[in-house]
Tab-separated table of C-alpha atoms in Angstrom:
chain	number	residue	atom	x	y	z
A	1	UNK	CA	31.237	-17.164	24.240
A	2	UNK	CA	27.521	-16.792	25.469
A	3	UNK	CA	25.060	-19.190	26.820
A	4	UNK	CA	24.650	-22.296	24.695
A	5	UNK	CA	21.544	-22.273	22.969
A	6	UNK	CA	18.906	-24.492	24.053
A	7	UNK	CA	16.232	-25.256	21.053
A	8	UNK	CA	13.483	-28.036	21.253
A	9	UNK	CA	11.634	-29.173	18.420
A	10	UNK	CA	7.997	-29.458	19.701
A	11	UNK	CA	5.767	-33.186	18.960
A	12	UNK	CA	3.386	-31.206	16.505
A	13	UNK	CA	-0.304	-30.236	16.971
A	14	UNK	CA	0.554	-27.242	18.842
A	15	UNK	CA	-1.770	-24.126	18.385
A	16	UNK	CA	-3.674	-25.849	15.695
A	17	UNK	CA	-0.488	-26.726	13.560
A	18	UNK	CA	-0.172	-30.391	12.112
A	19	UNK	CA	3.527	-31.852	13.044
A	20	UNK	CA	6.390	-30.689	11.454
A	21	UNK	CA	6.981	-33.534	9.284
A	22	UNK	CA	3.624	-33.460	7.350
A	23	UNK	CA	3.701	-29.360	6.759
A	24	UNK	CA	3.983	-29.246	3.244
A	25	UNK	CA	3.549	-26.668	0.182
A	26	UNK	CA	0.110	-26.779	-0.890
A	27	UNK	CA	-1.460	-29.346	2.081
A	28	UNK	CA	-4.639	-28.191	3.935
A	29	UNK	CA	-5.133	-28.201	7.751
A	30	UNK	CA	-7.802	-26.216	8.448
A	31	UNK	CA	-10.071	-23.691	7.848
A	32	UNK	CA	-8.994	-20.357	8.125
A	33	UNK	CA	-10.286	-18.263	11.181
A	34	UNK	CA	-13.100	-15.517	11.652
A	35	UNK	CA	-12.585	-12.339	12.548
A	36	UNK	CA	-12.490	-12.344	16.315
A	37	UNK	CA	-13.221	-7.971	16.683
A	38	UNK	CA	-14.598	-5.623	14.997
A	39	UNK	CA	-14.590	-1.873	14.796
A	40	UNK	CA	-17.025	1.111	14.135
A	41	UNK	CA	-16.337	4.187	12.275
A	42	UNK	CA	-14.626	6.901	14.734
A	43	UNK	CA	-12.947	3.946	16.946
A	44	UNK	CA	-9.971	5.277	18.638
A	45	UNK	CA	-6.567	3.552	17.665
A	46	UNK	CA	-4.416	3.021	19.936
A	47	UNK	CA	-1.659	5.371	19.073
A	48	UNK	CA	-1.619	9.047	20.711
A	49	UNK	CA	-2.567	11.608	17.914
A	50	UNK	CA	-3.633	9.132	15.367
A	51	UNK	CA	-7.391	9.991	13.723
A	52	UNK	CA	-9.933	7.765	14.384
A	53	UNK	CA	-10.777	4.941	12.470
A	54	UNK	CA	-12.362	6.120	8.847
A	55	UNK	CA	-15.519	5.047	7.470
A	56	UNK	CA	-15.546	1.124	6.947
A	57	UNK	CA	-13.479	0.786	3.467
A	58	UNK	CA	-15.322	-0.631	0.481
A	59	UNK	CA	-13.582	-1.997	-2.495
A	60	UNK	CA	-14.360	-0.504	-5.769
A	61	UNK	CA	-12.227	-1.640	-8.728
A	62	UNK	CA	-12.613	1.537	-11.017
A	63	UNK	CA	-10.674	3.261	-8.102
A	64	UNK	CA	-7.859	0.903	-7.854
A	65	UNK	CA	-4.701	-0.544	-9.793
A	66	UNK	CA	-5.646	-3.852	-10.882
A	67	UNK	CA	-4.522	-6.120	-8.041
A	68	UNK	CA	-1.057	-8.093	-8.229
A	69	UNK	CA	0.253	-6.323	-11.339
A	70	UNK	CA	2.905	-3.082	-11.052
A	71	UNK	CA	0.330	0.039	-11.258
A	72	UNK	CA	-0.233	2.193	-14.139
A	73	UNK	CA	2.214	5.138	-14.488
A	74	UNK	CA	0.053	7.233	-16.362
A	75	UNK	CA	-2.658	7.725	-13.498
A	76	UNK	CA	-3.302	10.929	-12.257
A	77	UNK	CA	-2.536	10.037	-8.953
A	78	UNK	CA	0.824	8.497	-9.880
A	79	UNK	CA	2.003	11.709	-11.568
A	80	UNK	CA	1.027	13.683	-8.066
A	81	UNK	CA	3.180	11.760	-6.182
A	82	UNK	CA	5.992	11.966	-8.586
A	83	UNK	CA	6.313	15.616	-7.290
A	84	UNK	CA	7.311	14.019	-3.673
A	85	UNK	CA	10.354	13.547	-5.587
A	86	UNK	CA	11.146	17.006	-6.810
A	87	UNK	CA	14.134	18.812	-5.278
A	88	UNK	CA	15.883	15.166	-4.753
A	89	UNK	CA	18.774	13.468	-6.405
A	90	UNK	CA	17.373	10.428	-7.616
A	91	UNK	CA	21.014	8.250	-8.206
A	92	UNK	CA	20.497	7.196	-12.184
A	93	UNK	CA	21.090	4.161	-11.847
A	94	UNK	CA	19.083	1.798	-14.713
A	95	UNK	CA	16.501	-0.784	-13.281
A	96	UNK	CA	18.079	-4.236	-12.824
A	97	UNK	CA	16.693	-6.966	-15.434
A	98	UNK	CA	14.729	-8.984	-13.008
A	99	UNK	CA	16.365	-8.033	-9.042
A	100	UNK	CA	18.928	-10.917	-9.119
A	101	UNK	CA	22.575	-11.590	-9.063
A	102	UNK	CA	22.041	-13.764	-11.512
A	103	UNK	CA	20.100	-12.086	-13.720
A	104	UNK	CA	22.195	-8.761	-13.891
A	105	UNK	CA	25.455	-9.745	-13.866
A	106	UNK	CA	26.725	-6.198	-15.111
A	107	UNK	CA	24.600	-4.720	-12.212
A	108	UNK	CA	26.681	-7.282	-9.959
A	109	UNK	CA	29.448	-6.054	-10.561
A	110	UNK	CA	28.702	-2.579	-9.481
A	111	UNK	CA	26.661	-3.672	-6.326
A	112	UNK	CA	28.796	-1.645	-4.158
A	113	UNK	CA	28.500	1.343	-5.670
A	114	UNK	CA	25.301	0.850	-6.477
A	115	UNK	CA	24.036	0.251	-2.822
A	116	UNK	CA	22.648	-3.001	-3.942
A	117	UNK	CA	21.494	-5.464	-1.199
A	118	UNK	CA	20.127	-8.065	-3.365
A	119	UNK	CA	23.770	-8.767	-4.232
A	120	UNK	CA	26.476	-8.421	-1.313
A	121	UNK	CA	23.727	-7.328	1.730
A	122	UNK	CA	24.694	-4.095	1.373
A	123	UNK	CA	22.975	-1.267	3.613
A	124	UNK	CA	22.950	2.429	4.349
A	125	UNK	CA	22.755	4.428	7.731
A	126	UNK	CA	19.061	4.971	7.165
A	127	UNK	CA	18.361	1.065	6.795
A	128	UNK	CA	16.664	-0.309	9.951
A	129	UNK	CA	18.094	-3.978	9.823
A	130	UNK	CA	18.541	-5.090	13.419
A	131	UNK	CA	17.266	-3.979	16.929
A	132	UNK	CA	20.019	-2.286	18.547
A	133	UNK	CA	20.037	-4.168	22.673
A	134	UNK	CA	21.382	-7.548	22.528
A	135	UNK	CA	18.433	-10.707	22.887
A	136	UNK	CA	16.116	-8.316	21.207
A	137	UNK	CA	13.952	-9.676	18.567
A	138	UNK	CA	12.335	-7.720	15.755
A	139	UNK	CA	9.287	-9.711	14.952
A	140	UNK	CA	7.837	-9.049	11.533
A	141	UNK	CA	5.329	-11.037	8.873
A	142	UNK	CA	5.140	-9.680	4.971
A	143	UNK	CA	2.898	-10.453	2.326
A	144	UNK	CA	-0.771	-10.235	4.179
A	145	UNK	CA	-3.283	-9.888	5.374
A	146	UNK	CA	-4.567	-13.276	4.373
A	147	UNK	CA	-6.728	-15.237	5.392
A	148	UNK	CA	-4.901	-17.274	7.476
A	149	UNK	CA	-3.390	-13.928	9.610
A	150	UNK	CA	-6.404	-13.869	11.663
A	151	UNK	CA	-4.832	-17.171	13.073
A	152	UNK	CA	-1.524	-15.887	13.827
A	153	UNK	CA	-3.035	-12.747	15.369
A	154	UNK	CA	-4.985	-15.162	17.821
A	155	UNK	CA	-1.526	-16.538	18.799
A	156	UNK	CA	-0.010	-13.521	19.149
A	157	UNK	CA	-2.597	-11.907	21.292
A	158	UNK	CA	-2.974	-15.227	23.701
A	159	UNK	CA	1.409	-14.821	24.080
A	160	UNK	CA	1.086	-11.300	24.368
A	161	UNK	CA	3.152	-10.510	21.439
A	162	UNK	CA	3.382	-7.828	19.142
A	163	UNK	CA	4.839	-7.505	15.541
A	164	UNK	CA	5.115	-5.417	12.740
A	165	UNK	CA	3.265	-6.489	9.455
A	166	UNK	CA	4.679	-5.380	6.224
A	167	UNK	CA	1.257	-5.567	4.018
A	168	UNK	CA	1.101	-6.058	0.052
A	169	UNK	CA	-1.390	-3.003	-1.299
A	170	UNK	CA	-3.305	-5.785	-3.308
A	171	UNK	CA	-4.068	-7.885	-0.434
A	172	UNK	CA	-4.996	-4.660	2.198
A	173	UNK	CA	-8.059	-3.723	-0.342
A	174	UNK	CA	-8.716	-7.177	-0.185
A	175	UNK	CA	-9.341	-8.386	3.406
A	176	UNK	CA	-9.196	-4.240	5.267
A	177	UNK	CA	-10.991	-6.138	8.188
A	178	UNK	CA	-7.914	-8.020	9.113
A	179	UNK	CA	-5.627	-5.136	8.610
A	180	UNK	CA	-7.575	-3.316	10.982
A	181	UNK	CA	-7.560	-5.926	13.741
A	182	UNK	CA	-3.816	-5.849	13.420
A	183	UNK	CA	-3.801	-2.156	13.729
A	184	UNK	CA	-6.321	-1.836	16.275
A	185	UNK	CA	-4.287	-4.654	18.478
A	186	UNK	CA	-1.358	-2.615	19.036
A	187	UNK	CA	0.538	-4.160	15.897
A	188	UNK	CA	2.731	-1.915	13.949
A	189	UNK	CA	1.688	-1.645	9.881
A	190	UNK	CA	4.275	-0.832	7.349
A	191	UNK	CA	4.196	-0.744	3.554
A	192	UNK	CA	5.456	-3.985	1.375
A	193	UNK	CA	4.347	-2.252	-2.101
A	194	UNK	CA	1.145	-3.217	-4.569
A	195	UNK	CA	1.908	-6.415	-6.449
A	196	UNK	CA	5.470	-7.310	-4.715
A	197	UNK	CA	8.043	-7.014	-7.240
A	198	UNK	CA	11.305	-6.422	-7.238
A	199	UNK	CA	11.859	-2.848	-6.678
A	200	UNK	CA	14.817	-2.279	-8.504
A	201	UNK	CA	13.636	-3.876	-11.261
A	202	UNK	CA	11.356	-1.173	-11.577
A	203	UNK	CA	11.108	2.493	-13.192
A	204	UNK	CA	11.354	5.201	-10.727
A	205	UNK	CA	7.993	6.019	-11.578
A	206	UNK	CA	6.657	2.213	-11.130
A	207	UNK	CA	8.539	2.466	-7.758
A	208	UNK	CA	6.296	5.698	-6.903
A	209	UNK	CA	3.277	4.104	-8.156
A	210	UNK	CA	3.940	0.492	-6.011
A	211	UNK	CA	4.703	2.413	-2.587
A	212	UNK	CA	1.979	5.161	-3.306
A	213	UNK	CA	-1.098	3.350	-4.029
A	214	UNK	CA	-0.147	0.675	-1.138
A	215	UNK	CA	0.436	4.018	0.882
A	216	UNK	CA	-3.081	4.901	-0.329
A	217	UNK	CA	-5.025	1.534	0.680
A	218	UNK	CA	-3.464	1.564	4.079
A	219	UNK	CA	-4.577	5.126	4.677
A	220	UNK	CA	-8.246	4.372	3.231
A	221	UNK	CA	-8.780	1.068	5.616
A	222	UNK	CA	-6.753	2.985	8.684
A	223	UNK	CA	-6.842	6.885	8.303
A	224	UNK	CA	-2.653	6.551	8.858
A	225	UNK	CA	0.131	6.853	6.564
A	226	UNK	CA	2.873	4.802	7.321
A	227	UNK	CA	6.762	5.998	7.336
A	228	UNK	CA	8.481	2.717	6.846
A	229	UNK	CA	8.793	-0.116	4.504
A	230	UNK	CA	10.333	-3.477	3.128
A	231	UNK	CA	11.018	-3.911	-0.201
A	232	UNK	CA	9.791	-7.083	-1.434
A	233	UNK	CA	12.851	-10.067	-0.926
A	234	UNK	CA	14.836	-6.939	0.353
A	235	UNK	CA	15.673	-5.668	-3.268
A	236	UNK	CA	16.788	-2.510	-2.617
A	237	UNK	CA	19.091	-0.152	-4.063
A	238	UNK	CA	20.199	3.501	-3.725
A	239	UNK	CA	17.827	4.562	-6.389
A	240	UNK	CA	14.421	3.196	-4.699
A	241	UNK	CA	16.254	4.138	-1.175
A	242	UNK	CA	16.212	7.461	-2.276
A	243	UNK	CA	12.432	7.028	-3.935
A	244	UNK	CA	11.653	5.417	-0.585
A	245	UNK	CA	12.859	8.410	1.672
A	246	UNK	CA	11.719	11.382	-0.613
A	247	UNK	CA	8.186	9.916	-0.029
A	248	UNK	CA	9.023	9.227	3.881
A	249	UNK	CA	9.331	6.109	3.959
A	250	UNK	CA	12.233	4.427	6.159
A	251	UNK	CA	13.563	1.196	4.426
A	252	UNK	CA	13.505	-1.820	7.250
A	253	UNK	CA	15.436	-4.720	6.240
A	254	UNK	CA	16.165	-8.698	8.107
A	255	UNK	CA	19.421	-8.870	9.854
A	256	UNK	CA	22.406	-10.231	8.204
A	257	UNK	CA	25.431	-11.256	9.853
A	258	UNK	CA	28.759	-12.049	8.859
A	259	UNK	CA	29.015	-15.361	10.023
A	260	UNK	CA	25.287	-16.559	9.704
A	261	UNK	CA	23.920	-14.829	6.437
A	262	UNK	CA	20.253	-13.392	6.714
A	263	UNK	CA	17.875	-13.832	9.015
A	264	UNK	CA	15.134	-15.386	6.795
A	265	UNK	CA	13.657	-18.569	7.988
A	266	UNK	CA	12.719	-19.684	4.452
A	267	UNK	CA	9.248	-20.223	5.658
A	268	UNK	CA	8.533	-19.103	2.180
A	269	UNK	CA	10.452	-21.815	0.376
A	270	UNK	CA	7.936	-24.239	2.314
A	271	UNK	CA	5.063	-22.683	0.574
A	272	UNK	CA	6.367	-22.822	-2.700
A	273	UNK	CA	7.907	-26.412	-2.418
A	274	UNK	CA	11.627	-25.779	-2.472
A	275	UNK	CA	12.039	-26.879	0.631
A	276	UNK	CA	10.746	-29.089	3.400
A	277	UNK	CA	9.389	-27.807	6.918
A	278	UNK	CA	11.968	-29.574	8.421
A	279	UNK	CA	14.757	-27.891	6.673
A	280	UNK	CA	13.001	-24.605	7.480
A	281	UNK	CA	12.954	-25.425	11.470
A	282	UNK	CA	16.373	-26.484	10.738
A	283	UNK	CA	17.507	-23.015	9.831
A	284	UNK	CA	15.417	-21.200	12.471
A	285	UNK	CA	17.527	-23.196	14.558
A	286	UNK	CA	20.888	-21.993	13.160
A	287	UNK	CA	19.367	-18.605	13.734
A	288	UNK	CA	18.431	-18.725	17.176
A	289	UNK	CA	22.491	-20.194	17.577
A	290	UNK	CA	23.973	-17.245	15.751
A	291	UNK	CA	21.523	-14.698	17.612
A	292	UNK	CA	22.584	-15.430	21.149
A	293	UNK	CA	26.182	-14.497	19.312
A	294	UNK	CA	25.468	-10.889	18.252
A	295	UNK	CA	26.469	-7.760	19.952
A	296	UNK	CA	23.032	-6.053	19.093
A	297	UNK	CA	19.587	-7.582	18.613
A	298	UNK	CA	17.819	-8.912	15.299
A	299	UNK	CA	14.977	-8.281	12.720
A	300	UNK	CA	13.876	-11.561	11.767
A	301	UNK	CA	12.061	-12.149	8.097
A	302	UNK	CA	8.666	-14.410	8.465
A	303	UNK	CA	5.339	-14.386	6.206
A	304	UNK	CA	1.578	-14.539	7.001
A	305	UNK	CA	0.057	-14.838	3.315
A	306	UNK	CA	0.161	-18.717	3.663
A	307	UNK	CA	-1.411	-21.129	5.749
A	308	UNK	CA	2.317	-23.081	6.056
A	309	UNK	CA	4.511	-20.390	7.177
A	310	UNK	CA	1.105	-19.474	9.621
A	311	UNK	CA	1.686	-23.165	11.107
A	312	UNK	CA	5.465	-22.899	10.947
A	313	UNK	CA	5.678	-19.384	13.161
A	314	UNK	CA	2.357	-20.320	15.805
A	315	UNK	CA	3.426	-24.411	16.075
A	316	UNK	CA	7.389	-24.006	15.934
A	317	UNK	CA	9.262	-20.985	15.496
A	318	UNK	CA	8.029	-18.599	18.123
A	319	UNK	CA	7.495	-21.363	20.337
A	320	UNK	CA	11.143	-22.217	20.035
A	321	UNK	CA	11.687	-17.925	19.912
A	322	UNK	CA	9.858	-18.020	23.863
A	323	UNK	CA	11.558	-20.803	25.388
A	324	UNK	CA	15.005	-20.037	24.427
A	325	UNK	CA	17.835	-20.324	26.675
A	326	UNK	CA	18.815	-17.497	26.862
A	327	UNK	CA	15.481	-15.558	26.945
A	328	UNK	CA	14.837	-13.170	23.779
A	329	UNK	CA	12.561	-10.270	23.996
A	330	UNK	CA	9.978	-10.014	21.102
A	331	UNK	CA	9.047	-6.817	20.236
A	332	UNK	CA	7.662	-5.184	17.055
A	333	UNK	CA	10.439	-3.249	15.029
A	334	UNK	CA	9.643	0.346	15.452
A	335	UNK	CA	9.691	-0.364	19.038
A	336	UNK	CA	13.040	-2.650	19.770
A	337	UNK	CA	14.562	-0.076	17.290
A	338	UNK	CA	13.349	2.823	19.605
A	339	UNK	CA	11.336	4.980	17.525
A	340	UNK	CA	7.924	5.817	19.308
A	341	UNK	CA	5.245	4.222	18.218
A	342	UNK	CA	3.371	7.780	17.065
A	343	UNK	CA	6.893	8.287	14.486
A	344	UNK	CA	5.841	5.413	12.537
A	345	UNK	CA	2.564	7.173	11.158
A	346	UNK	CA	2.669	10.785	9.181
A	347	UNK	CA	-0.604	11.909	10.626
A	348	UNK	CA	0.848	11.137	14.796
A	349	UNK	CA	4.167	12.033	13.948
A	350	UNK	CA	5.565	15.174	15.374
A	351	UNK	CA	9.576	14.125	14.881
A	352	UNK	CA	11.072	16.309	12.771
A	353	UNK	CA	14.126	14.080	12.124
A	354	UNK	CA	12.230	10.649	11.379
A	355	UNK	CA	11.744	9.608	8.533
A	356	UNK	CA	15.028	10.370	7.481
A	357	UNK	CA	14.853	12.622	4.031
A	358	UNK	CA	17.118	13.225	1.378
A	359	UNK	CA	19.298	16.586	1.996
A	360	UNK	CA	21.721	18.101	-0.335
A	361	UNK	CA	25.506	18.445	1.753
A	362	UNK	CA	28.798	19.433	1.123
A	363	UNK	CA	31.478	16.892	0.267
A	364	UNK	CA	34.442	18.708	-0.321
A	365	UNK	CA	35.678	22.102	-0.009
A	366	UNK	CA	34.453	22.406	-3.350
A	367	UNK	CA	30.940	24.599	-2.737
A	368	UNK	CA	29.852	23.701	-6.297
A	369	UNK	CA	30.454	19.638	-5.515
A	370	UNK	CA	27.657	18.206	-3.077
A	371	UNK	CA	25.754	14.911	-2.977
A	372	UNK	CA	22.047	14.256	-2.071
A	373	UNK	CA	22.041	11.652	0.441
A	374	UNK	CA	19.896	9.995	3.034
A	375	UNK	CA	22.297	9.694	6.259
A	376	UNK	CA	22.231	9.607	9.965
A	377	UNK	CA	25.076	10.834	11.591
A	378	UNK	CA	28.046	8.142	11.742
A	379	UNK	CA	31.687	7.981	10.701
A	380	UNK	CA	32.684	6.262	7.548
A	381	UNK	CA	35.285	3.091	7.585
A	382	UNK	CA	34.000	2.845	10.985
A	383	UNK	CA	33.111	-1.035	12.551
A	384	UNK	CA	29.618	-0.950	14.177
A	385	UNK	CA	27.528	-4.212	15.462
A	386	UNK	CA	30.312	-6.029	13.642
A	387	UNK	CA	29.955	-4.673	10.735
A	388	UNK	CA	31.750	-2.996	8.142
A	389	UNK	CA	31.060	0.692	7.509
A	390	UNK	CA	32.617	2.111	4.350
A	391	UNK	CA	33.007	5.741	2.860
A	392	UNK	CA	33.275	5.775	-0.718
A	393	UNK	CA	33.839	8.956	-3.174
A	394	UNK	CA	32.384	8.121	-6.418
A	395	UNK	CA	32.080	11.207	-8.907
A	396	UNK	CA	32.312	13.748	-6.322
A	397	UNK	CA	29.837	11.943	-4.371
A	398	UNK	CA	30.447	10.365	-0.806
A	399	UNK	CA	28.441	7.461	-0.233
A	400	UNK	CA	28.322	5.140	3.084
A	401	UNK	CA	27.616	1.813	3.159
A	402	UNK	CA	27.118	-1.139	5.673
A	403	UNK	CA	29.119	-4.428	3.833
A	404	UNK	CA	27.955	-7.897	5.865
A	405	UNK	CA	30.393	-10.850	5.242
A	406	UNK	CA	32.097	-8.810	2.119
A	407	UNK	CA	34.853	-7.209	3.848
């Protein structure tokens, strides 16, 4: 057994957040903040090899996907990138009806096979889902920029912190000034699709269109391509793992654990009323218990698009995150997970083993019978960070998959 956890709820008012108690969906406590920097055309970034900042990035509608809907298919552009995909095995699997257990029981059912973490947490070797050194702490925000980020990026920067922000395509054309602040501030960027839908509820070539034209806005405001992502509520599945790699991009999940579940502090269940502030904190709580626990480190799911879960992370939960007993280390993903900061853009990156991409191998003596997979190297039924590991042969096809809590 570790170090008991030591977690202490602070009075409220802290960094501009009301106390916990009256943090509520749909309450106003502020207004949101300026822009604290901006940047010229030809700034340098701060990663090694990265261009310089582009133009300043003007919004035209006529050029862009209408915002918060799934992309038209038909677009030129769309139909390019569906050629990223060419010389892949897409797995045929159908889209799920709407991304839920509940909603697809017959896709339920086949969840392992399918590689399905919406239903049983499943993962694969190329899922990033937790850092790998013990206390380490995998800070991430999804849905932004808003306009309430500007407020969490003045917390970060006065506790010298650093995160990765998974950014919707609709809201990056919306506010690019923010997204380049993040950028610009050492903060990793990674793509969270378009109009944040379920991904396997999706066509393969509305997954294409979500990740490319979110790829596209990023690049536009930045000049950098990113080679991660998170699908939206983690709804991912071997097809749009395989979509996701064939346009290199690296799925990065939360951290589940067997005994604990995810590692989502439901800040997002404040925001849309299902749940109190309270009972958020509450679960933060249990996951700063089950943390000290683990064997590795953790990726930990929290959102910026609201001014709630804003006041939740810069008045309570990273608060709580800096003065735990024992100490955790918050870093951004790419860089608790070790992968150099200049990986984690196409236009720095000189690895030619990250992202991972598809490859065709052989499976079995037979030369005819192979399997198009996305792996890293690892042995199957194996236990790693107490986990589960499991080879499968399915139709010829060897698949590997990381079960949390199943087996």
């Amino acid at each position: 057994m570790g170090p008991t956890p030591v977690v202490s709820v602070p009075p409220g008012g802290q960094n501009g957040a009301p106390p916990l108690s009256l943090i509520s969906s749909g309450m106003s406590t502020g207004t949101p903040s300026p822009l604290v920097s901006s940047y010229a055309a030809s700034a340098t970034p701060p990663i090694p090899g990265a261009p310089a900042l582009p133009t300043p990035f003007v919004f035209t509608a006529a050029e862009w996907p209408t915002q918060d809907h799934v992309p038209d298919t038909s677009s030129p552009e769309v139909q390019e990138w569906m050629h990223e995909l060419d010389g892949f095995d897409i797995p045929t699997w159908s889209p799920t009806v709407d991304g839920t257990c509940a909603g697809d029981p017959a896709a339920a059912e086949e969840s392992m096979l399918r590689g399905w973490w919406t239903c049983g947490g499943i993962t694969r070797e190329t899922d990033i889902t937790a850092c790998p050194r013990q206390y380490d702490w995998g800070v991430s925000f999804d849905d932004g920029p808003s306009k309430w980020s500007e407020k969490l990026l003045n917390y970060l920067t006065k506790e010298n912190i650093l995160a990765t922000f998974f950014v919707v395509g609709s809201r990056v054309v919306e506010r690019p000034g923010v997204l380049i602040e993040e950028y610009m501030a050492g903060h990793e960027v990674s793509v969270h699709t378009w109009s944040h839908r379920p991904l396997t509820s999706l066509t393969n070539e509305q997954v294409v269109a979500e990740l490319g034209w979110t790829r596209r806005a990023i690049q536009a405001v930045l000049g950098i391509t990113p080679t991660t992502m998170r699908p939206p509520y983690g709804d991912i599945d071997d097809r749009v793992r395989a979509i996701s790699l064939a346009m290199g991009m690296v799925p990065i999940i939360w951290t589940s654990a067997p005994s604990s579940g995810p590692f989502d502090t439901n800040d997002w269940k404040v925001a849309g009323g299902m749940v109190d502030a309270t009972t958020s904190f509450n679960t933060f709580e249990a996951i700063l218990g089950n943390a000290s626990t683990l064997p590795t480190g953790f990726i930990v799911l929290q959102h910026d698009l609201y001014e709630v879960t804003v006041d939740l992370a810069v008045g309570y939960t990273l608060n709580a995150a800096l003065t735990h007993n024992p100490p955790f280390s918050l870093k951004p993903i790419g860089n608790c997970s070790d992968i150099p900061t200049t990986d984690l853009y196409a236009e720095s990156n000189k690895n030619t083993t990250f992202p991972y991409t598809n490859h065709t191998i052989i499976t079995s003596s037979d030369p005819n019978t192979t399997s198009s997979t996305a792996t890293k190297k690892g042995k199957p039924n194996s236990v790693r960070d107490g986990k589960v590991s499991v080879g499968l042969t399915v139709g010829g096809l060897m698949l590997s998959a990381t079960v949390c809590g199943l087996l």
